[in-house]
PDB file of C-alpha atoms in Angstrom:
ATOM      1  CA  VAL K   1       0.000   0.000   0.000  1.00  0.00           C
ATOM      2  CA  VAL K   2       2.851   2.398   0.875  1.00  0.00           C
ATOM      3  CA  VAL K   3       4.603   1.862  -2.446  1.00  0.00           C
ATOM      4  CA  ILE K   4       1.355   2.463  -4.325  1.00  0.00           C
ATOM      5  CA  ARG K   5       0.746   5.714  -2.412  1.00  0.00           C
ATOM      6  CA  GLU K   6       4.284   6.878  -3.168  1.00  0.00           C
ATOM      7  CA  LYS K   7       3.949   6.101  -6.885  1.00  0.00           C
ATOM      8  CA  VAL K   8       0.543   7.791  -7.157  1.00  0.00           C
ATOM      9  CA  ALA K   9       1.947  10.816  -5.311  1.00  0.00           C
ATOM     10  CA  GLU K  10       4.841  10.946  -7.807  1.00  0.00           C
ATOM     11  CA  LEU K  11       2.312  10.928 -10.636  1.00  0.00           C
ATOM     12  CA  TYR K  12       0.283  13.739  -9.053  1.00  0.00           C
ATOM     13  CA  GLU K  13       3.452  15.714  -8.426  1.00  0.00           C
ATOM     14  CA  SER K  14       4.548  15.339 -12.055  1.00  0.00           C
ATOM     15  CA  GLU K  15       1.150  16.748 -13.058  1.00  0.00           C
ATOM     16  CA  GLN K  16       1.595  19.611 -10.557  1.00  0.00           C
ATOM     17  CA  GLN K  17      -1.387  18.472  -8.507  1.00  0.00           C
ATOM     18  CA  TRP K  18       0.348  19.397  -5.265  1.00  0.00           C
ATOM     19  CA  LEU K  19      -2.601  18.965  -2.909  1.00  0.00           C
ATOM     20  CA  ARG K  20      -3.446  15.490  -4.172  1.00  0.00           C
ATOM     21  CA  ALA K  21       0.197  14.431  -3.959  1.00  0.00           C
ATOM     22  CA  ALA K  22       0.441  15.754  -0.396  1.00  0.00           C
ATOM     23  CA  GLN K  23      -2.787  14.048   0.634  1.00  0.00           C
ATOM     24  CA  MET K  24      -1.629  10.768  -0.876  1.00  0.00           C
ATOM     25  CA  LEU K  25       1.646  10.873   1.070  1.00  0.00           C
ATOM     26  CA  SER K  26      -0.120  12.084   4.222  1.00  0.00           C
ATOM     27  CA  GLY K  27      -2.049   8.830   4.268  1.00  0.00           C
ATOM     28  CA  ILE K  28       1.150   6.877   4.914  1.00  0.00           C
ATOM     29  CA  ASP K  29       1.600   5.944   8.562  1.00  0.00           C
ATOM     30  CA  LEU K  30       5.259   6.745   9.121  1.00  0.00           C
ATOM     31  CA  ASP K  31       5.285   4.985  12.488  1.00  0.00           C
ATOM     32  CA  SER K  32       3.597   1.744  11.493  1.00  0.00           C
ATOM     33  CA  GLY K  33       5.235  -1.485  12.511  1.00  0.00           C
ATOM     34  CA  ILE K  34       4.798  -2.986   9.067  1.00  0.00           C
ATOM     35  CA  ARG K  35       7.372  -0.818   7.324  1.00  0.00           C
ATOM     36  CA  MET K  36       9.677   0.745   9.853  1.00  0.00           C
ATOM     37  CA  LEU K  37      11.398   3.813   8.483  1.00  0.00           C
ATOM     38  CA  ASP K  38      14.515   5.258  10.003  1.00  0.00           C
ATOM     39  CA  ASP K  39      14.476   8.856  11.219  1.00  0.00           C
ATOM     40  CA  THR K  40      16.117  10.179   8.054  1.00  0.00           C
ATOM     41  CA  ASN K  41      13.402   8.681   5.851  1.00  0.00           C
ATOM     42  CA  LYS K  42      10.671   9.962   8.162  1.00  0.00           C
ATOM     43  CA  LEU K  43      12.235  13.420   8.063  1.00  0.00           C
ATOM     44  CA  SER K  44      12.444  13.269   4.283  1.00  0.00           C
ATOM     45  CA  LYS K  45       8.764  12.320   3.945  1.00  0.00           C
ATOM     46  CA  CYS K  46       7.608  15.006   6.401  1.00  0.00           C
ATOM     47  CA  VAL K  47       9.580  17.696   4.576  1.00  0.00           C
ATOM     48  CA  GLN K  48       8.333  16.479   1.199  1.00  0.00           C
ATOM     49  CA  ILE K  49       4.706  16.565   2.362  1.00  0.00           C
ATOM     50  CA  ALA K  50       5.142  20.034   3.890  1.00  0.00           C
ATOM     51  CA  ARG K  51       6.730  21.284   0.666  1.00  0.00           C
ATOM     52  CA  LEU K  52       3.825  19.921  -1.383  1.00  0.00           C
ATOM     53  CA  TYR K  53       1.268  21.591   0.875  1.00  0.00           C
ATOM     54  CA  LEU K  54       3.162  24.875   0.538  1.00  0.00           C
ATOM     55  CA  GLU K  55       3.159  24.526  -3.252  1.00  0.00           C
ATOM     56  CA  ASP K  56      -0.628  24.208  -3.174  1.00  0.00           C
ATOM     57  CA  ASP K  57      -1.581  27.833  -2.562  1.00  0.00           C
ATOM     58  CA  ASP K  58       0.470  27.993   0.599  1.00  0.00           C
ATOM     59  CA  ASP K  59      -1.563  25.585   2.773  1.00  0.00           C
ATOM     60  CA  VAL K  60       0.154  26.710   5.964  1.00  0.00           C
ATOM     61  CA  VAL K  61      -1.872  24.677   8.455  1.00  0.00           C
ATOM     62  CA  ASN K  62      -1.129  21.273   6.963  1.00  0.00           C
ATOM     63  CA  ALA K  63       2.451  22.189   6.051  1.00  0.00           C
ATOM     64  CA  GLU K  64       3.111  23.349   9.605  1.00  0.00           C
ATOM     65  CA  ALA K  65       1.772  20.080  11.027  1.00  0.00           C
ATOM     66  CA  PHE K  66       4.351  18.092   9.057  1.00  0.00           C
ATOM     67  CA  ILE K  67       7.183  20.529   9.738  1.00  0.00           C
ATOM     68  CA  ASN K  68       6.394  20.203  13.448  1.00  0.00           C
ATOM     69  CA  LYS K  69       6.703  16.416  13.119  1.00  0.00           C
ATOM     70  CA  ALA K  70       9.992  16.900  11.287  1.00  0.00           C
ATOM     71  CA  SER K  71      11.347  19.230  13.962  1.00  0.00           C
ATOM     72  CA  PHE K  72      11.802  16.277  16.314  1.00  0.00           C
ATOM     73  CA  LEU K  73      13.800  14.409  13.677  1.00  0.00           C
ATOM     74  CA  VAL K  74      15.964  17.151  12.181  1.00  0.00           C
ATOM     75  CA  THR K  75      18.290  17.421  15.185  1.00  0.00           C
ATOM     76  CA  ASN K  76      19.617  13.901  14.549  1.00  0.00           C
ATOM     77  CA  SER K  77      20.007  14.327  10.797  1.00  0.00           C
ATOM     78  CA  ASN K  78      23.423  14.787   9.224  1.00  0.00           C
ATOM     79  CA  ARG K  79      22.114  15.184   5.667  1.00  0.00           C
ATOM     80  CA  GLU K  80      22.797  18.821   4.816  1.00  0.00           C
ATOM     81  CA  ILE K  81      20.440  19.055   1.835  1.00  0.00           C
ATOM     82  CA  LEU K  82      17.546  17.593   3.799  1.00  0.00           C
ATOM     83  CA  ASN K  83      18.253  19.909   6.741  1.00  0.00           C
ATOM     84  CA  LEU K  84      18.307  22.874   4.369  1.00  0.00           C
ATOM     85  CA  GLN K  85      14.985  21.815   2.812  1.00  0.00           C
ATOM     86  CA  TYR K  86      13.524  21.649   6.319  1.00  0.00           C
ATOM     87  CA  LYS K  87      14.792  25.146   7.126  1.00  0.00           C
ATOM     88  CA  VAL K  88      13.407  26.554   3.865  1.00  0.00           C
ATOM     89  CA  CYS K  89       9.956  25.099   4.542  1.00  0.00           C
ATOM     90  CA  TYR K  90      10.031  26.315   8.142  1.00  0.00           C
ATOM     91  CA  ALA K  91      11.076  29.832   7.096  1.00  0.00           C
ATOM     92  CA  ARG K  92       8.391  29.905   4.421  1.00  0.00           C
ATOM     93  CA  ILE K  93       5.735  28.921   6.965  1.00  0.00           C
ATOM     94  CA  LEU K  94       6.897  31.653   9.343  1.00  0.00           C
ATOM     95  CA  ASP K  95       6.875  34.134   6.469  1.00  0.00           C
ATOM     96  CA  LEU K  96       3.304  33.214   5.516  1.00  0.00           C
ATOM     97  CA  LYS K  97       2.279  33.598   9.156  1.00  0.00           C
ATOM     98  CA  ARG K  98       3.819  37.095   9.027  1.00  0.00           C
ATOM     99  CA  LYS K  99       6.509  36.218  11.551  1.00  0.00           C
ATOM    100  CA  PHE K 100       9.181  37.887   9.458  1.00  0.00           C
ATOM    101  CA  LEU K 101      11.812  38.358  12.136  1.00  0.00           C
ATOM    102  CA  GLU K 102      11.691  34.677  13.133  1.00  0.00           C
ATOM    103  CA  ALA K 103      11.777  33.643   9.469  1.00  0.00           C
ATOM    104  CA  ALA K 104      14.916  35.703   8.934  1.00  0.00           C
ATOM    105  CA  LEU K 105      16.795  33.847  11.656  1.00  0.00           C
TER     106      LEU K 105
END
């Protein structure tokens, strides 16, 4: 089921249907016992989902929910690109919430 959701999300993303892609990936239980993901993969999925929600007319509420999940995982990550993607999404959320000073930090 997870692989199917990921492939359908890729298809939606290629068609620039950001909301549908985000919703498809949001349906994946990242903490299920069936397919245990390590923290880096969980972080990657959370950031990807947040980015997709932000692409869809800046859906701040849903994007923020996934960035908040990612915030617990980013401290243990040593993947610079992924950490940067997290920071970009977080800054964009703060910017959309008109918290400009926090976004600048």
